[in-house]
PDB file of C-alpha atoms and ligand atoms in Angstrom:
ATOM      1  CA  MET H   1       0.000   0.000   0.000  1.00 61.00           C
ATOM      2  CA  PRO H   2       1.672   3.234  -1.104  1.00 61.00           C
ATOM      3  CA  ARG H   3       2.180   5.839   1.551  1.00 65.00           C
ATOM      4  CA  LYS H   4       0.184   8.995   1.065  1.00 62.00           C
ATOM      5  CA  ASN H   5       2.525  11.782   0.125  1.00 57.00           C
ATOM      6  CA  ARG H   6       1.088  15.229   0.592  1.00 56.00           C
ATOM      7  CA  ARG H   7       3.810  16.697  -1.587  1.00 55.00           C
ATOM      8  CA  ALA H   8       2.621  14.683  -4.563  1.00 49.00           C
ATOM      9  CA  PRO H   9       3.084  16.849  -7.662  1.00 48.00           C
ATOM     10  CA  ARG H  10      -0.588  17.482  -8.168  1.00 50.00           C
ATOM     11  CA  THR H  11      -0.151  21.223  -7.859  1.00 48.00           C
ATOM     12  CA  PRO H  12       2.662  22.430 -10.127  1.00 47.00           C
ATOM     13  CA  GLY H  13       3.187  25.478  -7.926  1.00 49.00           C
ATOM     14  CA  TYR H  14       4.254  23.346  -5.062  1.00 50.00           C
ATOM     15  CA  ILE H  15       7.274  21.857  -6.802  1.00 51.00           C
ATOM     16  CA  LEU H  16      10.135  23.898  -5.480  1.00 51.00           C
ATOM     17  CA  PRO H  17      13.617  24.120  -6.866  1.00 51.00           C
ATOM     18  CA  ARG H  18      16.235  22.277  -4.900  1.00 52.00           C
ATOM     19  CA  ASP H  19      18.415  25.146  -3.927  1.00 48.00           C
ATOM     20  CA  GLY H  20      19.246  23.996  -0.484  1.00 46.00           C
ATOM     21  CA  SER H  21      18.441  25.153   2.964  1.00 43.00           C
ATOM     22  CA  THR H  22      16.380  28.164   1.980  1.00 48.00           C
ATOM     23  CA  PHE H  23      13.384  25.918   1.541  1.00 49.00           C
ATOM     24  CA  ILE H  24      13.570  24.276   4.913  1.00 55.00           C
ATOM     25  CA  GLY H  25      10.673  25.433   6.970  1.00 78.00           C
ATOM     26  CA  THR H  26       8.294  26.310   4.172  1.00 86.00           C
ATOM     27  CA  GLN H  27       4.784  25.932   5.484  1.00 89.00           C
ATOM     28  CA  GLU H  28       1.594  25.546   3.587  1.00 91.00           C
ATOM     29  CA  MET H  29      -1.142  27.554   5.242  1.00 92.00           C
ATOM     30  CA  GLU H  30      -4.191  29.630   4.689  1.00 94.00           C
ATOM     31  CA  GLY H  31      -3.218  33.244   4.162  1.00 94.00           C
ATOM     32  CA  PRO H  32      -4.244  36.047   6.525  1.00 94.00           C
ATOM     33  CA  SER H  33      -7.789  37.338   6.267  1.00 93.00           C
ATOM     34  CA  TRP H  34      -6.942  39.872   3.546  1.00 93.00           C
ATOM     35  CA  THR H  35      -6.004  37.019   1.200  1.00 92.00           C
ATOM     36  CA  HIS H  36      -9.584  35.763   1.462  1.00 92.00           C
ATOM     37  CA  GLY H  37      -8.487  32.352   2.559  1.00 89.00           C
ATOM     38  CA  GLU H  38      -6.186  31.613  -0.320  1.00 93.00           C
ATOM     39  CA  MET H  39      -3.630  28.909   0.400  1.00 95.00           C
ATOM     40  CA  TYR H  40      -0.106  30.186   0.667  1.00 95.00           C
ATOM     41  CA  CYS H  41       3.335  28.737   1.030  1.00 93.00           C
ATOM     42  CA  VAL H  42       5.014  30.726   3.754  1.00 93.00           C
ATOM     43  CA  ARG H  43       8.613  30.833   4.839  1.00 92.00           C
ATOM     44  CA  GLN H  44      10.008  32.686   7.803  1.00 91.00           C
ATOM     45  CA  ILE H  45      13.235  34.490   6.984  1.00 92.00           C
ATOM     46  CA  GLY H  46      15.442  34.989   9.982  1.00 91.00           C
ATOM     47  CA  ALA H  47      17.484  38.124  10.526  1.00 92.00           C
ATOM     48  CA  ALA H  48      20.691  36.327   9.568  1.00 91.00           C
ATOM     49  CA  ALA H  49      19.174  35.088   6.308  1.00 91.00           C
ATOM     50  CA  ALA H  50      17.914  38.515   5.276  1.00 93.00           C
ATOM     51  CA  VAL H  51      20.816  39.880   3.263  1.00 93.00           C
ATOM     52  CA  LYS H  52      19.134  42.066   0.671  1.00 94.00           C
ATOM     53  CA  PHE H  53      16.706  44.926   0.403  1.00 97.00           C
ATOM     54  CA  TYR H  54      13.207  43.944  -0.537  1.00 97.00           C
ATOM     55  CA  VAL H  55      10.106  46.039  -1.020  1.00 97.00           C
ATOM     56  CA  CYS H  56       7.125  44.945   0.982  1.00 97.00           C
ATOM     57  CA  PRO H  57       4.126  44.801  -1.387  1.00 96.00           C
ATOM     58  CA  ARG H  58       1.738  45.896   1.319  1.00 96.00           C
ATOM     59  CA  CYS H  59       3.325  49.069   2.564  1.00 97.00           C
ATOM     60  CA  ASN H  60       5.825  49.720  -0.243  1.00 97.00           C
ATOM     61  CA  GLN H  61       8.563  50.234   2.310  1.00 97.00           C
ATOM     62  CA  ASN H  62      11.966  48.613   2.203  1.00 97.00           C
ATOM     63  CA  ILE H  63      12.718  45.536   4.230  1.00 97.00           C
ATOM     64  CA  SER H  64      16.318  46.119   5.201  1.00 97.00           C
ATOM     65  CA  PRO H  65      18.988  43.437   5.427  1.00 96.00           C
ATOM     66  CA  GLY H  66      19.012  41.920   8.882  1.00 95.00           C
ATOM     67  CA  VAL H  67      15.284  42.312   9.387  1.00 95.00           C
ATOM     68  CA  ALA H  68      13.427  39.059   9.977  1.00 94.00           C
ATOM     69  CA  HIS H  69      10.464  38.862   7.644  1.00 95.00           C
ATOM     70  CA  VAL H  70       8.118  36.552   5.780  1.00 95.00           C
ATOM     71  CA  VAL H  71       8.267  35.188   2.272  1.00 95.00           C
ATOM     72  CA  ALA H  72       4.966  33.982   0.888  1.00 95.00           C
ATOM     73  CA  TRP H  73       3.480  32.987  -2.423  1.00 95.00           C
ATOM     74  CA  PRO H  74       0.107  31.687  -3.505  1.00 94.00           C
ATOM     75  CA  ARG H  75       0.221  27.924  -3.530  1.00 93.00           C
ATOM     76  CA  ASP H  76      -2.153  27.533  -6.445  1.00 91.00           C
ATOM     77  CA  SER H  77      -1.068  30.340  -8.751  1.00 88.00           C
ATOM     78  CA  GLY H  78       0.738  27.895 -10.999  1.00 89.00           C
ATOM     79  CA  ARG H  79       3.877  29.992 -10.862  1.00 88.00           C
ATOM     80  CA  GLY H  80       4.966  28.599  -7.551  1.00 85.00           C
ATOM     81  CA  VAL H  81       7.969  30.094  -5.898  1.00 84.00           C
ATOM     82  CA  ASP H  82       8.469  32.486  -8.814  1.00 89.00           C
ATOM     83  CA  ASP H  83       5.489  34.332  -7.397  1.00 91.00           C
ATOM     84  CA  ARG H  84       7.031  34.832  -3.984  1.00 94.00           C
ATOM     85  CA  ARG H  85       7.040  38.196  -2.267  1.00 96.00           C
ATOM     86  CA  HIS H  86       8.795  39.453   0.817  1.00 97.00           C
ATOM     87  CA  TRP H  87       6.621  41.023   3.505  1.00 96.00           C
ATOM     88  CA  HIS H  88       7.192  42.653   6.849  1.00 97.00           C
ATOM     89  CA  ARG H  89       5.901  40.267   9.461  1.00 95.00           C
ATOM     90  CA  HIS H  90       3.421  42.819  10.739  1.00 96.00           C
ATOM     91  CA  CYS H  91       2.233  43.569   7.192  1.00 97.00           C
ATOM     92  CA  TRP H  92       1.701  39.910   6.410  1.00 96.00           C
ATOM     93  CA  GLU H  93      -0.251  39.342   9.584  1.00 93.00           C
ATOM     94  CA  ARG H  94      -2.288  42.506   9.845  1.00 90.00           C
ATOM     95  CA  ARG H  95      -5.837  42.565   8.581  1.00 86.00           C
TER      96      ARG H  95
HETATM   97 ZN1  LIG B 101       5.380  46.213   5.022  1.00 53.58          ZN
END
């Protein structure tokens, strides 16, 4: 009896490139309320892993290197991790 594998490649967007440790800790979860319940893949970026400037799509402010933040992308967009955005933690979580 084959074991049920929840990472089965049914959703193309969930196949992630094997580029090492950056994908450890990616969680599949329902987005905050403003996403209207869309399923997201979410990764917590620690301060040490934040080495570039990003622009948060919610507040249009920079996320500076060294600032712990959240990377998230819609699980079912079909573009997968290519659709990822970097968000301030408080912007991701606020309503
Ligand atoms: Zn923000």
